[in-house]
């Protein structure tokens, strides 16, 4: 009877994986499948749980990085990922205290703020090249290229 419970667990975990496609429960389905075979062979419930946890952990540890590398490489980058590290040209002086600043990144204008600002004079003038370090709301956070 225990083997039936493991088989049901495999089916539920695979169904969740099919619905989410997030590579989240497939590792546990593998562990449950091995536990199912242990139960069929007459292993104790304690042994089944130990094998389930061990196999799930081993599958997660060793195959997840490989699966993510090959199955998740067509994911579209978000704004932050696409802009991070890109260079832009200052169109309007960037001054956090005055709340001013616009930059051009590959033909797109963005409102910009300086990453760190210590004094009022600490601003980035028009024409300077900046590097995007992050995004805060609809503003890019930049630092002056050295």
mmCIF file with all atom_site columns, C-alpha atoms in Angstrom:
data_model
loop_
_atom_site.group_PDB
_atom_site.id
_atom_site.type_symbol
_atom_site.label_atom_id
_atom_site.label_alt_id
_atom_site.label_comp_id
_atom_site.label_asym_id
_atom_site.label_entity_id
_atom_site.label_seq_id
_atom_site.pdbx_PDB_ins_code
_atom_site.Cartn_x
_atom_site.Cartn_y
_atom_site.Cartn_z
_atom_site.occupancy
_atom_site.B_iso_or_equiv
_atom_site.pdbx_formal_charge
_atom_site.auth_seq_id
_atom_site.auth_comp_id
_atom_site.auth_asym_id
_atom_site.auth_atom_id
_atom_site.pdbx_PDB_model_num
ATOM 1   C CA . UNK A 1 1   ? 0.000  0.000  0.000   1.00 0.00 ? 1   UNK A CA 1
ATOM 2   C CA . UNK A 1 2   ? 2.920  2.369  0.717   1.00 0.00 ? 2   UNK A CA 1
ATOM 3   C CA . UNK A 1 3   ? 4.102  1.985  -2.857  1.00 0.00 ? 3   UNK A CA 1
ATOM 4   C CA . UNK A 1 4   ? 0.785  3.366  -4.073  1.00 0.00 ? 4   UNK A CA 1
ATOM 5   C CA . UNK A 1 5   ? 1.279  6.517  -1.990  1.00 0.00 ? 5   UNK A CA 1
ATOM 6   C CA . UNK A 1 6   ? 4.707  7.077  -3.545  1.00 0.00 ? 6   UNK A CA 1
ATOM 7   C CA . UNK A 1 7   ? 3.250  6.570  -7.009  1.00 0.00 ? 7   UNK A CA 1
ATOM 8   C CA . UNK A 1 8   ? 0.530  9.142  -6.250  1.00 0.00 ? 8   UNK A CA 1
ATOM 9   C CA . UNK A 1 9   ? 3.232  11.525 -4.996  1.00 0.00 ? 9   UNK A CA 1
ATOM 10  C CA . UNK A 1 10  ? 5.152  11.082 -8.270  1.00 0.00 ? 10  UNK A CA 1
ATOM 11  C CA . UNK A 1 11  ? 2.012  11.856 -10.282 1.00 0.00 ? 11  UNK A CA 1
ATOM 12  C CA . UNK A 1 12  ? 1.167  14.954 -8.221  1.00 0.00 ? 12  UNK A CA 1
ATOM 13  C CA . UNK A 1 13  ? 4.735  16.281 -8.366  1.00 0.00 ? 13  UNK A CA 1
ATOM 14  C CA . UNK A 1 14  ? 4.901  15.746 -12.131 1.00 0.00 ? 14  UNK A CA 1
ATOM 15  C CA . UNK A 1 15  ? 1.536  17.468 -12.578 1.00 0.00 ? 15  UNK A CA 1
ATOM 16  C CA . UNK A 1 16  ? 2.771  20.468 -10.595 1.00 0.00 ? 16  UNK A CA 1
ATOM 17  C CA . UNK A 1 17  ? 5.917  20.528 -12.736 1.00 0.00 ? 17  UNK A CA 1
ATOM 18  C CA . UNK A 1 18  ? 3.905  20.418 -15.956 1.00 0.00 ? 18  UNK A CA 1
ATOM 19  C CA . UNK A 1 19  ? 1.670  23.252 -14.774 1.00 0.00 ? 19  UNK A CA 1
ATOM 20  C CA . UNK A 1 20  ? 4.496  25.519 -13.581 1.00 0.00 ? 20  UNK A CA 1
ATOM 21  C CA . UNK A 1 21  ? 7.369  24.626 -15.941 1.00 0.00 ? 21  UNK A CA 1
ATOM 22  C CA . UNK A 1 22  ? 9.691  26.095 -13.355 1.00 0.00 ? 22  UNK A CA 1
ATOM 23  C CA . UNK A 1 23  ? 11.974 23.120 -12.666 1.00 0.00 ? 23  UNK A CA 1
ATOM 24  C CA . UNK A 1 24  ? 10.783 23.091 -9.070  1.00 0.00 ? 24  UNK A CA 1
ATOM 25  C CA . UNK A 1 25  ? 9.253  19.700 -8.284  1.00 0.00 ? 25  UNK A CA 1
ATOM 26  C CA . UNK A 1 26  ? 10.859 17.436 -10.872 1.00 0.00 ? 26  UNK A CA 1
ATOM 27  C CA . UNK A 1 27  ? 13.717 16.617 -8.463  1.00 0.00 ? 27  UNK A CA 1
ATOM 28  C CA . UNK A 1 28  ? 11.273 15.463 -5.784  1.00 0.00 ? 28  UNK A CA 1
ATOM 29  C CA . UNK A 1 29  ? 9.349  13.415 -8.331  1.00 0.00 ? 29  UNK A CA 1
ATOM 30  C CA . UNK A 1 30  ? 12.589 11.549 -9.042  1.00 0.00 ? 30  UNK A CA 1
ATOM 31  C CA . UNK A 1 31  ? 13.104 10.920 -5.340  1.00 0.00 ? 31  UNK A CA 1
ATOM 32  C CA . UNK A 1 32  ? 9.519  9.719  -4.946  1.00 0.00 ? 32  UNK A CA 1
ATOM 33  C CA . UNK A 1 33  ? 9.956  7.371  -7.910  1.00 0.00 ? 33  UNK A CA 1
ATOM 34  C CA . UNK A 1 34  ? 13.013 5.745  -6.336  1.00 0.00 ? 34  UNK A CA 1
ATOM 35  C CA . UNK A 1 35  ? 11.144 5.514  -3.003  1.00 0.00 ? 35  UNK A CA 1
ATOM 36  C CA . UNK A 1 36  ? 8.300  3.816  -4.907  1.00 0.00 ? 36  UNK A CA 1
ATOM 37  C CA . UNK A 1 37  ? 10.689 1.106  -6.111  1.00 0.00 ? 37  UNK A CA 1
ATOM 38  C CA . UNK A 1 38  ? 12.086 0.689  -2.580  1.00 0.00 ? 38  UNK A CA 1
ATOM 39  C CA . UNK A 1 39  ? 8.518  0.228  -1.311  1.00 0.00 ? 39  UNK A CA 1
ATOM 40  C CA . UNK A 1 40  ? 7.837  -2.382 -4.023  1.00 0.00 ? 40  UNK A CA 1
ATOM 41  C CA . UNK A 1 41  ? 10.959 -4.258 -2.930  1.00 0.00 ? 41  UNK A CA 1
ATOM 42  C CA . UNK A 1 42  ? 9.610  -4.355 0.632   1.00 0.00 ? 42  UNK A CA 1
ATOM 43  C CA . UNK A 1 43  ? 11.775 -1.658 2.213   1.00 0.00 ? 43  UNK A CA 1
ATOM 44  C CA . UNK A 1 44  ? 10.746 -0.043 5.464   1.00 0.00 ? 44  UNK A CA 1
ATOM 45  C CA . UNK A 1 45  ? 8.970  3.318  5.548   1.00 0.00 ? 45  UNK A CA 1
ATOM 46  C CA . UNK A 1 46  ? 12.025 4.823  7.271   1.00 0.00 ? 46  UNK A CA 1
ATOM 47  C CA . UNK A 1 47  ? 14.286 3.644  4.429   1.00 0.00 ? 47  UNK A CA 1
ATOM 48  C CA . UNK A 1 48  ? 11.840 4.974  1.840   1.00 0.00 ? 48  UNK A CA 1
ATOM 49  C CA . UNK A 1 49  ? 11.898 8.463  3.369   1.00 0.00 ? 49  UNK A CA 1
ATOM 50  C CA . UNK A 1 50  ? 15.688 8.477  3.678   1.00 0.00 ? 50  UNK A CA 1
ATOM 51  C CA . UNK A 1 51  ? 16.051 7.415  0.034   1.00 0.00 ? 51  UNK A CA 1
ATOM 52  C CA . UNK A 1 52  ? 13.437 9.984  -1.066  1.00 0.00 ? 52  UNK A CA 1
ATOM 53  C CA . UNK A 1 53  ? 15.278 12.838 0.677   1.00 0.00 ? 53  UNK A CA 1
ATOM 54  C CA . UNK A 1 54  ? 18.723 11.683 -0.457  1.00 0.00 ? 54  UNK A CA 1
ATOM 55  C CA . UNK A 1 55  ? 17.808 11.129 -4.120  1.00 0.00 ? 55  UNK A CA 1
ATOM 56  C CA . UNK A 1 56  ? 15.846 14.401 -4.286  1.00 0.00 ? 56  UNK A CA 1
ATOM 57  C CA . UNK A 1 57  ? 18.795 16.311 -2.814  1.00 0.00 ? 57  UNK A CA 1
ATOM 58  C CA . UNK A 1 58  ? 21.325 14.676 -5.152  1.00 0.00 ? 58  UNK A CA 1
ATOM 59  C CA . UNK A 1 59  ? 19.170 15.366 -8.215  1.00 0.00 ? 59  UNK A CA 1
ATOM 60  C CA . UNK A 1 60  ? 18.634 18.964 -7.119  1.00 0.00 ? 60  UNK A CA 1
ATOM 61  C CA . UNK A 1 61  ? 22.292 19.567 -6.358  1.00 0.00 ? 61  UNK A CA 1
ATOM 62  C CA . UNK A 1 62  ? 23.814 18.030 -9.472  1.00 0.00 ? 62  UNK A CA 1
ATOM 63  C CA . UNK A 1 63  ? 21.272 18.374 -12.264 1.00 0.00 ? 63  UNK A CA 1
ATOM 64  C CA . UNK A 1 64  ? 19.551 21.699 -11.546 1.00 0.00 ? 64  UNK A CA 1
ATOM 65  C CA . UNK A 1 65  ? 22.491 23.887 -12.682 1.00 0.00 ? 65  UNK A CA 1
ATOM 66  C CA . UNK A 1 66  ? 22.780 21.870 -15.904 1.00 0.00 ? 66  UNK A CA 1
ATOM 67  C CA . UNK A 1 67  ? 19.036 22.029 -16.542 1.00 0.00 ? 67  UNK A CA 1
ATOM 68  C CA . UNK A 1 68  ? 18.919 25.781 -15.944 1.00 0.00 ? 68  UNK A CA 1
ATOM 69  C CA . UNK A 1 69  ? 21.843 26.307 -18.289 1.00 0.00 ? 69  UNK A CA 1
ATOM 70  C CA . UNK A 1 70  ? 20.255 24.451 -21.198 1.00 0.00 ? 70  UNK A CA 1
ATOM 71  C CA . UNK A 1 71  ? 16.516 24.877 -20.647 1.00 0.00 ? 71  UNK A CA 1
ATOM 72  C CA . UNK A 1 72  ? 16.272 28.454 -19.406 1.00 0.00 ? 72  UNK A CA 1
ATOM 73  C CA . UNK A 1 73  ? 18.525 30.268 -21.884 1.00 0.00 ? 73  UNK A CA 1
ATOM 74  C CA . UNK A 1 74  ? 15.733 31.695 -24.097 1.00 0.00 ? 74  UNK A CA 1
ATOM 75  C CA . UNK A 1 75  ? 14.251 33.780 -21.290 1.00 0.00 ? 75  UNK A CA 1
ATOM 76  C CA . UNK A 1 76  ? 13.812 37.414 -22.251 1.00 0.00 ? 76  UNK A CA 1
ATOM 77  C CA . UNK A 1 77  ? 15.804 39.851 -20.184 1.00 0.00 ? 77  UNK A CA 1
ATOM 78  C CA . UNK A 1 78  ? 13.952 42.377 -18.059 1.00 0.00 ? 78  UNK A CA 1
ATOM 79  C CA . UNK A 1 79  ? 14.747 46.100 -18.158 1.00 0.00 ? 79  UNK A CA 1
ATOM 80  C CA . UNK A 1 80  ? 17.146 45.819 -15.261 1.00 0.00 ? 80  UNK A CA 1
ATOM 81  C CA . UNK A 1 81  ? 19.020 42.883 -16.740 1.00 0.00 ? 81  UNK A CA 1
ATOM 82  C CA . UNK A 1 82  ? 19.127 44.455 -20.195 1.00 0.00 ? 82  UNK A CA 1
ATOM 83  C CA . UNK A 1 83  ? 20.318 47.864 -19.011 1.00 0.00 ? 83  UNK A CA 1
ATOM 84  C CA . UNK A 1 84  ? 22.671 46.941 -16.190 1.00 0.00 ? 84  UNK A CA 1
ATOM 85  C CA . UNK A 1 85  ? 26.243 47.793 -17.198 1.00 0.00 ? 85  UNK A CA 1
ATOM 86  C CA . UNK A 1 86  ? 25.207 49.648 -20.376 1.00 0.00 ? 86  UNK A CA 1
ATOM 87  C CA . UNK A 1 87  ? 26.649 53.058 -21.145 1.00 0.00 ? 87  UNK A CA 1
ATOM 88  C CA . UNK A 1 88  ? 24.694 56.198 -21.843 1.00 0.00 ? 88  UNK A CA 1
ATOM 89  C CA . UNK A 1 89  ? 25.313 59.865 -22.630 1.00 0.00 ? 89  UNK A CA 1
ATOM 90  C CA . UNK A 1 90  ? 24.048 62.604 -20.325 1.00 0.00 ? 90  UNK A CA 1
ATOM 91  C CA . UNK A 1 91  ? 21.467 64.831 -22.069 1.00 0.00 ? 91  UNK A CA 1
ATOM 92  C CA . UNK A 1 92  ? 20.541 66.926 -19.024 1.00 0.00 ? 92  UNK A CA 1
ATOM 93  C CA . UNK A 1 93  ? 22.777 67.491 -15.991 1.00 0.00 ? 93  UNK A CA 1
ATOM 94  C CA . UNK A 1 94  ? 22.280 64.761 -13.400 1.00 0.00 ? 94  UNK A CA 1
ATOM 95  C CA . UNK A 1 95  ? 21.802 66.332 -9.979  1.00 0.00 ? 95  UNK A CA 1
ATOM 96  C CA . UNK A 1 96  ? 19.955 64.378 -7.294  1.00 0.00 ? 96  UNK A CA 1
ATOM 97  C CA . UNK A 1 97  ? 19.363 67.404 -5.086  1.00 0.00 ? 97  UNK A CA 1
ATOM 98  C CA . UNK A 1 98  ? 17.710 69.387 -7.888  1.00 0.00 ? 98  UNK A CA 1
ATOM 99  C CA . UNK A 1 99  ? 15.963 66.253 -9.169  1.00 0.00 ? 99  UNK A CA 1
ATOM 100 C CA . UNK A 1 100 ? 17.285 66.659 -12.696 1.00 0.00 ? 100 UNK A CA 1
ATOM 101 C CA . UNK A 1 101 ? 18.919 64.287 -15.113 1.00 0.00 ? 101 UNK A CA 1
ATOM 102 C CA . UNK A 1 102 ? 18.279 62.559 -18.407 1.00 0.00 ? 102 UNK A CA 1
ATOM 103 C CA . UNK A 1 103 ? 20.468 60.180 -20.364 1.00 0.00 ? 103 UNK A CA 1
ATOM 104 C CA . UNK A 1 104 ? 20.364 58.502 -23.765 1.00 0.00 ? 104 UNK A CA 1
ATOM 105 C CA . UNK A 1 105 ? 20.946 54.752 -23.983 1.00 0.00 ? 105 UNK A CA 1
ATOM 106 C CA . UNK A 1 106 ? 20.918 53.443 -27.561 1.00 0.00 ? 106 UNK A CA 1
ATOM 107 C CA . UNK A 1 107 ? 18.393 56.044 -28.692 1.00 0.00 ? 107 UNK A CA 1
ATOM 108 C CA . UNK A 1 108 ? 16.115 55.728 -25.647 1.00 0.00 ? 108 UNK A CA 1
ATOM 109 C CA . UNK A 1 109 ? 15.815 58.565 -23.155 1.00 0.00 ? 109 UNK A CA 1
ATOM 110 C CA . UNK A 1 110 ? 15.756 57.711 -19.479 1.00 0.00 ? 110 UNK A CA 1
ATOM 111 C CA . UNK A 1 111 ? 15.360 59.853 -16.385 1.00 0.00 ? 111 UNK A CA 1
ATOM 112 C CA . UNK A 1 112 ? 18.540 59.344 -14.411 1.00 0.00 ? 112 UNK A CA 1
ATOM 113 C CA . UNK A 1 113 ? 19.820 59.765 -10.881 1.00 0.00 ? 113 UNK A CA 1
ATOM 114 C CA . UNK A 1 114 ? 23.376 59.502 -9.673  1.00 0.00 ? 114 UNK A CA 1
ATOM 115 C CA . UNK A 1 115 ? 24.288 56.455 -7.643  1.00 0.00 ? 115 UNK A CA 1
ATOM 116 C CA . UNK A 1 116 ? 25.881 58.435 -4.811  1.00 0.00 ? 116 UNK A CA 1
ATOM 117 C CA . UNK A 1 117 ? 25.905 62.157 -4.237  1.00 0.00 ? 117 UNK A CA 1
ATOM 118 C CA . UNK A 1 118 ? 27.718 63.849 -1.362  1.00 0.00 ? 118 UNK A CA 1
ATOM 119 C CA . UNK A 1 119 ? 27.399 67.576 -2.055  1.00 0.00 ? 119 UNK A CA 1
ATOM 120 C CA . UNK A 1 120 ? 25.369 69.994 -4.183  1.00 0.00 ? 120 UNK A CA 1
ATOM 121 C CA . UNK A 1 121 ? 28.310 70.408 -6.546  1.00 0.00 ? 121 UNK A CA 1
ATOM 122 C CA . UNK A 1 122 ? 28.517 66.667 -7.032  1.00 0.00 ? 122 UNK A CA 1
ATOM 123 C CA . UNK A 1 123 ? 26.688 66.314 -10.347 1.00 0.00 ? 123 UNK A CA 1
ATOM 124 C CA . UNK A 1 124 ? 27.338 64.861 -13.784 1.00 0.00 ? 124 UNK A CA 1
ATOM 125 C CA . UNK A 1 125 ? 27.440 67.452 -16.581 1.00 0.00 ? 125 UNK A CA 1
ATOM 126 C CA . UNK A 1 126 ? 25.876 67.206 -20.050 1.00 0.00 ? 126 UNK A CA 1
ATOM 127 C CA . UNK A 1 127 ? 27.875 65.142 -22.540 1.00 0.00 ? 127 UNK A CA 1
ATOM 128 C CA . UNK A 1 128 ? 29.541 62.841 -20.000 1.00 0.00 ? 128 UNK A CA 1
ATOM 129 C CA . UNK A 1 129 ? 29.375 59.080 -20.396 1.00 0.00 ? 129 UNK A CA 1
ATOM 130 C CA . UNK A 1 130 ? 27.715 57.153 -17.551 1.00 0.00 ? 130 UNK A CA 1
ATOM 131 C CA . UNK A 1 131 ? 27.253 53.476 -16.703 1.00 0.00 ? 131 UNK A CA 1
ATOM 132 C CA . UNK A 1 132 ? 23.913 52.082 -15.514 1.00 0.00 ? 132 UNK A CA 1
ATOM 133 C CA . UNK A 1 133 ? 24.196 50.399 -12.105 1.00 0.00 ? 133 UNK A CA 1
ATOM 134 C CA . UNK A 1 134 ? 20.496 49.784 -11.409 1.00 0.00 ? 134 UNK A CA 1
ATOM 135 C CA . UNK A 1 135 ? 16.899 50.868 -11.827 1.00 0.00 ? 135 UNK A CA 1
ATOM 136 C CA . UNK A 1 136 ? 14.677 52.527 -9.238  1.00 0.00 ? 136 UNK A CA 1
ATOM 137 C CA . UNK A 1 137 ? 11.090 52.766 -10.423 1.00 0.00 ? 137 UNK A CA 1
ATOM 138 C CA . UNK A 1 138 ? 11.288 54.424 -13.858 1.00 0.00 ? 138 UNK A CA 1
ATOM 139 C CA . UNK A 1 139 ? 14.704 56.011 -13.279 1.00 0.00 ? 139 UNK A CA 1
ATOM 140 C CA . UNK A 1 140 ? 18.065 54.527 -14.076 1.00 0.00 ? 140 UNK A CA 1
ATOM 141 C CA . UNK A 1 141 ? 20.737 54.795 -11.422 1.00 0.00 ? 141 UNK A CA 1
ATOM 142 C CA . UNK A 1 142 ? 24.103 55.668 -12.917 1.00 0.00 ? 142 UNK A CA 1
ATOM 143 C CA . UNK A 1 143 ? 27.692 56.392 -12.080 1.00 0.00 ? 143 UNK A CA 1
ATOM 144 C CA . UNK A 1 144 ? 30.189 58.375 -14.102 1.00 0.00 ? 144 UNK A CA 1
ATOM 145 C CA . UNK A 1 145 ? 32.406 56.258 -16.318 1.00 0.00 ? 145 UNK A CA 1
ATOM 146 C CA . UNK A 1 146 ? 35.997 56.459 -15.210 1.00 0.00 ? 146 UNK A CA 1
#
